[in-house]
XYZ file of C-alpha atoms in Angstrom:
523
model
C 0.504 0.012 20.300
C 1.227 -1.984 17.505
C 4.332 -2.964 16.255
C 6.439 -1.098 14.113
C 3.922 1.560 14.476
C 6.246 4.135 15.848
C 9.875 4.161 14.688
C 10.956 7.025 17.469
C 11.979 5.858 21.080
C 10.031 7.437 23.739
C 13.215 9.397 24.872
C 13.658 10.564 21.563
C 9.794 11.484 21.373
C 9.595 13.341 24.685
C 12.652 15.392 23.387
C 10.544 16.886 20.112
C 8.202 18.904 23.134
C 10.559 21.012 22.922
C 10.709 24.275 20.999
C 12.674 23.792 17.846
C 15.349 26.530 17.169
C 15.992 25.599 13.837
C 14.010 24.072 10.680
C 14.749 20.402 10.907
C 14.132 18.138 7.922
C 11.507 15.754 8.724
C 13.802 12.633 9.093
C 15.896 14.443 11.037
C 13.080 15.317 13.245
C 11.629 11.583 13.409
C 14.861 9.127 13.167
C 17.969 11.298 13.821
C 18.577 12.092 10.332
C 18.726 8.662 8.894
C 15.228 9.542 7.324
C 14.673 5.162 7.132
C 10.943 5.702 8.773
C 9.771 2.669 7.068
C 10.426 -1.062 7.540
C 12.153 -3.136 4.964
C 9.767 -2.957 1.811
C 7.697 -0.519 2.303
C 6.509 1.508 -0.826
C 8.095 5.225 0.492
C 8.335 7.217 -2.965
C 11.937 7.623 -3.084
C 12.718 3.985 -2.535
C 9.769 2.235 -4.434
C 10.632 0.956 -7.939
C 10.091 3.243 -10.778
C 6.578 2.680 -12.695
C 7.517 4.645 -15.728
C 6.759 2.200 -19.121
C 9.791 3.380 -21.073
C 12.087 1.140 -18.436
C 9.568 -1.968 -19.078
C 11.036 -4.198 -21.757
C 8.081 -4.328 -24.913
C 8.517 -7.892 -25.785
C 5.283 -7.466 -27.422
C 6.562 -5.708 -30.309
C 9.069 -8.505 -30.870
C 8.088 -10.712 -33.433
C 8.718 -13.923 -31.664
C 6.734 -13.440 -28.071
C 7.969 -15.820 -25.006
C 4.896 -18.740 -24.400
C 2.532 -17.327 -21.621
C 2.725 -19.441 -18.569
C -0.979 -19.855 -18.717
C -0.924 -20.241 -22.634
C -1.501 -23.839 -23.215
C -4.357 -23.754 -24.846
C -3.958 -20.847 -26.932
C -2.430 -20.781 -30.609
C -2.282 -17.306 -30.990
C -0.172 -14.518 -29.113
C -2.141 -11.842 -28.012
C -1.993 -8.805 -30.283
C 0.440 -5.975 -29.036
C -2.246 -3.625 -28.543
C -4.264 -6.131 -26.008
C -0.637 -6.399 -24.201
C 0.009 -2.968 -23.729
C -3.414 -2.750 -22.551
C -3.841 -5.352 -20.162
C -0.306 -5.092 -18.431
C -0.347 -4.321 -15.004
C 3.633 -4.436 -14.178
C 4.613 -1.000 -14.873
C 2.826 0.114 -11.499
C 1.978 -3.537 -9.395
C 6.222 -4.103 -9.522
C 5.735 -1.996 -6.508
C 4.582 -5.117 -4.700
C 7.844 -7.524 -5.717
C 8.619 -7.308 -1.769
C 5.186 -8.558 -0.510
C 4.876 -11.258 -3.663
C 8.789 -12.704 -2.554
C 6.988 -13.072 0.382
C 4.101 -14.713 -0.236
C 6.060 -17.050 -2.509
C 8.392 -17.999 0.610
C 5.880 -18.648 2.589
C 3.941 -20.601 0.100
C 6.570 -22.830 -1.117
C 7.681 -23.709 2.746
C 3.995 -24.189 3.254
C 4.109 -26.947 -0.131
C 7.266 -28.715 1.150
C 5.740 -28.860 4.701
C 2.793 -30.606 2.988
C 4.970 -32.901 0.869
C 3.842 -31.272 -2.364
C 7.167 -30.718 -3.018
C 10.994 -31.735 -1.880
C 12.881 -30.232 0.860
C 15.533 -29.893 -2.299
C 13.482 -28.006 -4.523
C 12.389 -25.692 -1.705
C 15.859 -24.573 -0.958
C 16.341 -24.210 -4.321
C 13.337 -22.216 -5.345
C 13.900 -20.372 -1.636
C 17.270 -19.338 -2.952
C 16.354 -18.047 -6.712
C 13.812 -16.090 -5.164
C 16.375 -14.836 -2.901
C 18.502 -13.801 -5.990
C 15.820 -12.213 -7.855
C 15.168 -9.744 -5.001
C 18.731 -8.995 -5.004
C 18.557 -8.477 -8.425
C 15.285 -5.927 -8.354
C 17.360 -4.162 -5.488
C 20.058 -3.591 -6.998
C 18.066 -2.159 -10.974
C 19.984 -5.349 -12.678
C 16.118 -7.071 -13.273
C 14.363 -6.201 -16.249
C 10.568 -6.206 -15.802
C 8.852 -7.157 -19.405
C 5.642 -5.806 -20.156
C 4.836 -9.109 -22.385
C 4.813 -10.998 -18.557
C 2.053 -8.626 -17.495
C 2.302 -8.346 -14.000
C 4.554 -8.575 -11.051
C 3.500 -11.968 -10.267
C 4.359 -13.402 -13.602
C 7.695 -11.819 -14.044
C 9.028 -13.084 -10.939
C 7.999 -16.271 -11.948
C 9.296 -16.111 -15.416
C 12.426 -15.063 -14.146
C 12.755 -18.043 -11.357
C 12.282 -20.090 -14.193
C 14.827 -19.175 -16.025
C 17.132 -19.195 -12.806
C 16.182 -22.466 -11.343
C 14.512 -24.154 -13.761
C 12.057 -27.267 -13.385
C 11.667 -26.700 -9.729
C 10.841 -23.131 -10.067
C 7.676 -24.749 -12.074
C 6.146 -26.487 -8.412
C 6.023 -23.010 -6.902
C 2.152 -21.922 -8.558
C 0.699 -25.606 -7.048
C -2.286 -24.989 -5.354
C -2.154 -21.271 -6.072
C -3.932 -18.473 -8.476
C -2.696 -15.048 -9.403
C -6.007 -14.402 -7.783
C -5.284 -15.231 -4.389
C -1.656 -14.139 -4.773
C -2.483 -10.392 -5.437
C -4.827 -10.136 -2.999
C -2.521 -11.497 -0.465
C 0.346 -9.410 -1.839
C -2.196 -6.160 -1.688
C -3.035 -7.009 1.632
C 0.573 -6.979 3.285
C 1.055 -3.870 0.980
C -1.594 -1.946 2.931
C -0.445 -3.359 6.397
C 2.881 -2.119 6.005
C 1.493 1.543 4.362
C -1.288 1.885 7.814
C 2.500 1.099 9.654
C 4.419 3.974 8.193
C 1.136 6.323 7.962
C 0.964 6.038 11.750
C 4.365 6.920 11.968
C 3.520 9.620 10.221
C 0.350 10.781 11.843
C 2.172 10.659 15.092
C 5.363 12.654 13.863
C 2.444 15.773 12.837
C 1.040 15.106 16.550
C 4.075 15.749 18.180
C 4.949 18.865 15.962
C 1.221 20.425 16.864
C 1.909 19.483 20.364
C 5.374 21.478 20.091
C 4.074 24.177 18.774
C 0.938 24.251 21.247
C 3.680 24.452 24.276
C 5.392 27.399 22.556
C 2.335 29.074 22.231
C 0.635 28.396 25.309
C -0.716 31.656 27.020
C -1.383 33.175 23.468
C -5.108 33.559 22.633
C -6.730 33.948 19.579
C -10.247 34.886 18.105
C -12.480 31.553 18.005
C -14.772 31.893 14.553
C -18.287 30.010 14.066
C -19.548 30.709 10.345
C -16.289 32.501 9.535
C -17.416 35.209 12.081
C -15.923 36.174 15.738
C -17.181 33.858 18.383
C -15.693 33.321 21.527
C -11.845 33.526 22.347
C -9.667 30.432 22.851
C -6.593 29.921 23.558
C -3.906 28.762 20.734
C -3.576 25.539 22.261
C -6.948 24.697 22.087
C -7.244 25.485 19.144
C -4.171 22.808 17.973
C -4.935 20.432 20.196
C -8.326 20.027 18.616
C -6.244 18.807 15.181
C -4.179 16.322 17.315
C -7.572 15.052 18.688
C -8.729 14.362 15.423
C -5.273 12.566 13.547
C -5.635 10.635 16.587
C -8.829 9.244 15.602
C -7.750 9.187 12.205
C -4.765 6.739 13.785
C -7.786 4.544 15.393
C -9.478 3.966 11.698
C -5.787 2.737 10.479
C -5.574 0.433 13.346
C -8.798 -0.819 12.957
C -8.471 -1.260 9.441
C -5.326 -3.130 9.444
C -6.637 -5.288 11.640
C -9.460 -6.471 9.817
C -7.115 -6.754 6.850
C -4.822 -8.556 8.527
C -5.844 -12.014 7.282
C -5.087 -14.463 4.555
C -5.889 -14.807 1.213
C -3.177 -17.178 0.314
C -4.834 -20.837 -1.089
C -8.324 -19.644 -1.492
C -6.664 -20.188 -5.502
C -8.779 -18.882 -8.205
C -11.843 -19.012 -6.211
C -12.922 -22.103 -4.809
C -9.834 -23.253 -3.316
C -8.063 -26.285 -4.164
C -7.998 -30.701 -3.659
C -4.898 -30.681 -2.245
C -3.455 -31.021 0.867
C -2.519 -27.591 1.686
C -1.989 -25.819 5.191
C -3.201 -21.814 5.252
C -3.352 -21.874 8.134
C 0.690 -22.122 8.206
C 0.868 -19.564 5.481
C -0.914 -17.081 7.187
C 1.402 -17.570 10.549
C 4.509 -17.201 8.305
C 3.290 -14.402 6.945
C 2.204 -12.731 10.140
C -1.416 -12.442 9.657
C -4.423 -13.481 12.622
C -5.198 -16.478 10.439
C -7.170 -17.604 6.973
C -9.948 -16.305 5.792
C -13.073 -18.810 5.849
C -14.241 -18.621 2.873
C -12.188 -18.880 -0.621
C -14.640 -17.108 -2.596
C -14.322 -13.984 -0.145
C -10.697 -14.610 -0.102
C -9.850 -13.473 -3.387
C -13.427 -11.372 -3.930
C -13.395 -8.120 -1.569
C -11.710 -5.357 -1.375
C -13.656 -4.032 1.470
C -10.001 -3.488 3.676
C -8.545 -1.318 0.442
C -11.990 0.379 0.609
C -11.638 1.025 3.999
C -8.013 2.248 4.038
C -8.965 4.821 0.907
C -12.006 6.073 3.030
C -9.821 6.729 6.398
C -6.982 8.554 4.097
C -10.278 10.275 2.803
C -10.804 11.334 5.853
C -7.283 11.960 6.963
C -7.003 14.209 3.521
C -10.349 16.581 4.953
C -9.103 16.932 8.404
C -5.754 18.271 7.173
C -7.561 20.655 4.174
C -9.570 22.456 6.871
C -6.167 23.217 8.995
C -4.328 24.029 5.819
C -7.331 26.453 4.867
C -7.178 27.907 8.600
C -3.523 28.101 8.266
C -3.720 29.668 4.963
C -6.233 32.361 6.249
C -3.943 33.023 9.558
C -0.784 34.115 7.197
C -2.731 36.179 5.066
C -2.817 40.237 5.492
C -6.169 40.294 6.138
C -5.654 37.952 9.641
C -1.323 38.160 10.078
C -2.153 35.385 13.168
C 1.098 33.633 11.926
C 4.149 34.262 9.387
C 5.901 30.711 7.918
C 9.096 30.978 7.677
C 10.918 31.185 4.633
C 11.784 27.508 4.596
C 7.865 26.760 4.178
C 7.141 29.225 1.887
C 7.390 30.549 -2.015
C 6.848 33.651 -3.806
C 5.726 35.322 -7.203
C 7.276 35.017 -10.781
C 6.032 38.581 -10.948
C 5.063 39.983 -8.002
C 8.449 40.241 -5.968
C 6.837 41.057 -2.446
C 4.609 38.070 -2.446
C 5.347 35.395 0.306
C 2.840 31.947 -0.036
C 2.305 29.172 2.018
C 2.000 27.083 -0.551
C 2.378 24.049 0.903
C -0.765 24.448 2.363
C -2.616 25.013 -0.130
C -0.803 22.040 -1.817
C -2.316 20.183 0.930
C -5.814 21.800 0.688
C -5.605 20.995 -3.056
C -3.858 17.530 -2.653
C -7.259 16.192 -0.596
C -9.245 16.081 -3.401
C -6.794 13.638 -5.141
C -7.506 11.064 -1.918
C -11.080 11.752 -1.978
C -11.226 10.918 -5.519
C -8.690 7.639 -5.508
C -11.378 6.358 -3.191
C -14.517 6.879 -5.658
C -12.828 5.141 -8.537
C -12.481 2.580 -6.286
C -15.882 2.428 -4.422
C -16.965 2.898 -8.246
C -14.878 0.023 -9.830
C -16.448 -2.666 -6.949
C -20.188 -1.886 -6.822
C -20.913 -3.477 -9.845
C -18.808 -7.101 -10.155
C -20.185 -10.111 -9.714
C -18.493 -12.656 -7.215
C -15.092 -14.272 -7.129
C -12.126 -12.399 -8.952
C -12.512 -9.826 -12.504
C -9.900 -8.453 -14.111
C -11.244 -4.799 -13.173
C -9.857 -5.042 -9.639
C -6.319 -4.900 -11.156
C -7.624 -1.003 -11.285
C -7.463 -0.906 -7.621
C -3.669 -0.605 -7.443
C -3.235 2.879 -8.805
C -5.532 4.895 -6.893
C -4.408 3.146 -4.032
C -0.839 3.632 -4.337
C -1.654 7.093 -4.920
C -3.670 7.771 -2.349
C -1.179 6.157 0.038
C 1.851 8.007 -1.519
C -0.419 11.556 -1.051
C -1.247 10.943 2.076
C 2.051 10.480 3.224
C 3.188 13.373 1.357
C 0.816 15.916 3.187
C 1.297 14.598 6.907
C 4.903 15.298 6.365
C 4.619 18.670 5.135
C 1.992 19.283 7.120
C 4.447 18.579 10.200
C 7.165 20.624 8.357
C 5.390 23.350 8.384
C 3.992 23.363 12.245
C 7.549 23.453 12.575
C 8.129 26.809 10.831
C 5.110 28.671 11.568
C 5.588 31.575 13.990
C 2.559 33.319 15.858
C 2.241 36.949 15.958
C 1.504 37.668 19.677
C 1.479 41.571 19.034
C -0.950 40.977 16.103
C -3.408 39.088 17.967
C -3.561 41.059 20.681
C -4.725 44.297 18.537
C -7.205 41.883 16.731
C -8.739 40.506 19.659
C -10.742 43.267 20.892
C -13.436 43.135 17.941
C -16.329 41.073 17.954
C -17.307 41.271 21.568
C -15.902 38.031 22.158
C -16.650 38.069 25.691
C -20.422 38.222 25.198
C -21.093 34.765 25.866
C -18.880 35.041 29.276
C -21.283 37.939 30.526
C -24.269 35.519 29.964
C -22.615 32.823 31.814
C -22.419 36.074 34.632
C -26.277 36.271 34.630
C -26.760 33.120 34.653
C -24.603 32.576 37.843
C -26.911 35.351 39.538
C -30.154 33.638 38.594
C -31.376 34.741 35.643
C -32.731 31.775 33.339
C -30.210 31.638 30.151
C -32.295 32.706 27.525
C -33.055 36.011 29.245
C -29.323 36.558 29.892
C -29.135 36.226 26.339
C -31.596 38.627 25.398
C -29.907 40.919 28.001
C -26.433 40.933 26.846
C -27.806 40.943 23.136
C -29.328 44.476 24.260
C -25.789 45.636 26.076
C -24.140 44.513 22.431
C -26.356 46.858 20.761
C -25.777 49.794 22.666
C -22.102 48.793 22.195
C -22.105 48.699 19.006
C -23.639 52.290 18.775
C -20.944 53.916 20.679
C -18.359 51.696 19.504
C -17.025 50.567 22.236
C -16.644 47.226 23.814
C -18.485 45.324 26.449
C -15.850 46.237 29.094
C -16.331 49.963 28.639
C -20.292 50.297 29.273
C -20.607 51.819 32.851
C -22.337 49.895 36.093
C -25.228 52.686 35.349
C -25.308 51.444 31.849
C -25.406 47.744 32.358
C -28.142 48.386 35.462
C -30.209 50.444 33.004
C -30.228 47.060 31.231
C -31.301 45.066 34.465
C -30.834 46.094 38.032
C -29.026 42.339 38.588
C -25.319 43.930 37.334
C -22.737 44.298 40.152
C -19.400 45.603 39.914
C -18.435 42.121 39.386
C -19.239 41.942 36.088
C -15.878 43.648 34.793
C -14.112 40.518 36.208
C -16.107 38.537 33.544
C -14.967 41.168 30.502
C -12.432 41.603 28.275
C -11.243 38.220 26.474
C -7.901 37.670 29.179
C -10.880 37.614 31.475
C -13.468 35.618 29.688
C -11.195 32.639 28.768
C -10.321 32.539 32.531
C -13.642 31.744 33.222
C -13.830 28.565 30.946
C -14.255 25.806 33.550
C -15.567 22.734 31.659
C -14.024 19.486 30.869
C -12.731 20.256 27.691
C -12.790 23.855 27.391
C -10.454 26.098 26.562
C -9.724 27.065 30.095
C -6.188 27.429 30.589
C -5.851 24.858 33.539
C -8.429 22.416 31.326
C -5.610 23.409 28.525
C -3.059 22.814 30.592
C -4.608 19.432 31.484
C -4.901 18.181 27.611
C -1.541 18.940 26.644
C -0.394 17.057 30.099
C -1.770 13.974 28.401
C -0.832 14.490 24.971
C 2.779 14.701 26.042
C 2.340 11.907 27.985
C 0.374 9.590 24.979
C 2.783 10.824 22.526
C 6.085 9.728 24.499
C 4.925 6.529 25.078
């Protein structure tokens, strides 16, 4: 597994199988309350800097602006309206961690290389040092005039350290920097969304073992099908997160590589090492080529796709689950904890958190066509519209980690109504499939089985009754091949006994799957 991918210990994972007696709050459930699921830096809501514009200084408006560190050969300020417009630093601030970073590992990298003193690296090593203190602790004032992240740190070191601070952009672009700082953004979020992804497994899981003998009507085009057992049925959700897990992992690895001095585009004359940068910074190594390096966002694009994809598989179980607590099904009751009612309609009890989630996909499906929309048409090398990338990403991110953590919540507090399910399951003939498989077993080629039990349906259906309650003389008026045998195949206790396949919802091939999910999950 990769590291940092899972916070909890296996000990502390194996524990969760068991029935929860009480409605834990999701940090509790993953970390033992200290609810710290993410590394150092990572962009969790509560934690991340604040984006809102009213707490970004408008130097703009001042009548004296400060000289842009790439204004040398301009005479004019830019107008106030073009700076409001163009700044990026009420929402990229998020990535001051990952551009501290970069910057460390950049200015070691210069001193390494002699492009610098081993003085002014401990210098500029330690202002960057204080300015992270200083964005930790809300004393740094981010100024919209500075436009970006990248450019207020800067700024800032040069106020701090001075002339030194100045050596820190050799042989580096804003273009390469973002990218980079983007880059170890997205690792970190795939780290904490796998976290996450595993922390819904395990409640599924949980709630599969507390629910494991209880079977419930299978649908196929929102009709009756076939039954299955309630395990199964969950078990197919942790199936799919888990390949929803595999997409992260493969997408942060094919992220995982440097952008840092690939400079504005073509990379640079001097005697830089990225291939020391990208060590520090713990990715597999450079990219090749500079113009790629600060071009693509193919990895973003790829992250917003499997949170895409993340986003439909939980809709459809927050639809199912939605369905199940309604009157019309009562297959489960949330508790109160995961629930809200009506401003008017007192008796009303919602699960509104999943239909937050149902409703909440459609913000990750878009953030990932304005993004797929804002690439197909740039030429090569770095534009100005990829600073639109950062929203919908952050968003997207920030969503998705907001609806595999309710999502988990509520497996937690969801109760199945064994009583109810057990009236509902008689209806539908449920077992007609299982008296095909009987036919089949005796002989008779599938598709006339199917015609056969399609015929003992009908005359079912007129007396309204169910398959089980036709008589031997009934079924043999159908075809002489019936034995008394064919009860053992009716009824749906029966006919999900007789699931044998790999796979199936047989309750030994049940049993099986949710041997090995306890197992994969623990580890």
């Amino acid at each position: 597994m990769v590291s940092g991918q899972c916070a909890a210990s296996s000990s502390a994972l194996q524990s969760t199988f068991l029935p929860s007696t009480a409605a834990n709050s999701f940090a509790d459930r993953t970390l033992g309350g200290n609810g710290a699921i993410l590394r150092s830096g990572f962009p969790i809501l509560s934690q991340s800097v604040p984006r809102q514009l009213p707490q970004i200084m408008a130097v703009a408006s001042e009548k004296a602006q400060e000289a842009k560190l790439w204004g040398g050969r301009f005479e004019k300020p830019v107008t106030e309206a073009v700076t409001k417009f163009s700044e990026s630093v009420s929402y990229d601030k998020r990535l001051y961690s990952q551009d501290l970073k970069g910057s460390r590992a950049h200015c070691k990298m210069l001193a390494a290389q002699g492009l610098m003193t081993d003085s002014d690296r401990d210098t500029i090593l330690k202002g960057l040092d204080e300015i992270e203190a200083r964005i930790e602790r809300g004393d740094f004032t981010w100024r919209a005039d500075r436009e970006d992240v990248h450019m207020n740190v800067e700024a800032a070191l040069i106020e701090l350290v001075g002339e030194p601070a100045k050596k820190l952009h050799t042989a580096r672009s804003r273009n390469d920097q973002v990218i980079t700082d983007v880059r170890l953004w997205c690792r970190d979020a795939i780290d904490g969304l796998l976290e996450r992804i595993q922390t819904l497994q395990v409640a599924l899981v949980r709630l599969a073992i507390a629910n494991q003998d209880l079977v419930v009507p299978g649908y196929t085009h929102m009709q009756r099908a076939q039954p299955i057992l309630v395990p199964h049925l969950l078990l197919a959700y942790v199936e799919q997160l888990d390949r929803d897990a595999g997409r992260l992992r493969d997408c942060r690895s094919r992220l995982n590589f440097s952008s840092l001095g690939s400079c504005a585009l073509a990379g640079t004359g001097l005697p830089i090492d990225r291939h020391m940068t990208a060590k520090e910074l713990g990715f597999s190594g450079p990219l090749r080529n500079s113009v790629d390096g600060v071009m693509d966002r193919d990895f973003l694009l790829e992250l917003l796709s499997a949170n895409a994809i993340i986003g439909v598989h939980l809709s459809r179980l927050a639809e199912e689950w939605v369905l199940y607590a309604s009157e019309e099904f009562g297959f489960i009751t949330p508790s109160d904890a995961v629930s809200t009612g009506s401003s008017i309609m007192p008796q009303k009890k919602n699960p509104d958190p999943m239909e937050l989630v149902r409703g909440k996909s459609a913000r990750i499906i878009g953030s990932l066509t304005t993004v797929l929309v804002l690439c197909k048409g740039l030429p090569s090398a770095y534009n100005r519209d990829l600073q639109e990338d950062k929203e919908p990403l952050f968003d997207s991110v920030e969503t998705v980690q907001g609806i595999l953590e309710v999502t988990a919540e509520f497996a937690d507090n969801v109760t199945f109504n064994a009583d109810r399910l057990a009236k509902s399951l008689p209806a539908g003939h449920l077992d007609a499939t299982t008296l095909a498989d009987y036919l089949v077993k005796k002989g008779m080629p599938f598709r006339t089985s199917h015609d056969v039990v399609g015929r003992a349906v009908a005359v079912a259906v007129k007396e309204k009754i169910e398959l089980q309650d036709l008589t031997l003389e009934q079924f043999r008026a159908l075809d002489p091949i019936f034995e008394e045998d064919v009860y053992g195949y009716l009824g749906v206790t029966n006919s999900v006994s007789k699931f044998i396949s790999y796979g199936s919802t047989g309750a030994e091939r049940v049993a099986e799957q949710l041997e090995y999910w306890k197992e994969r999950l623990s580890q």
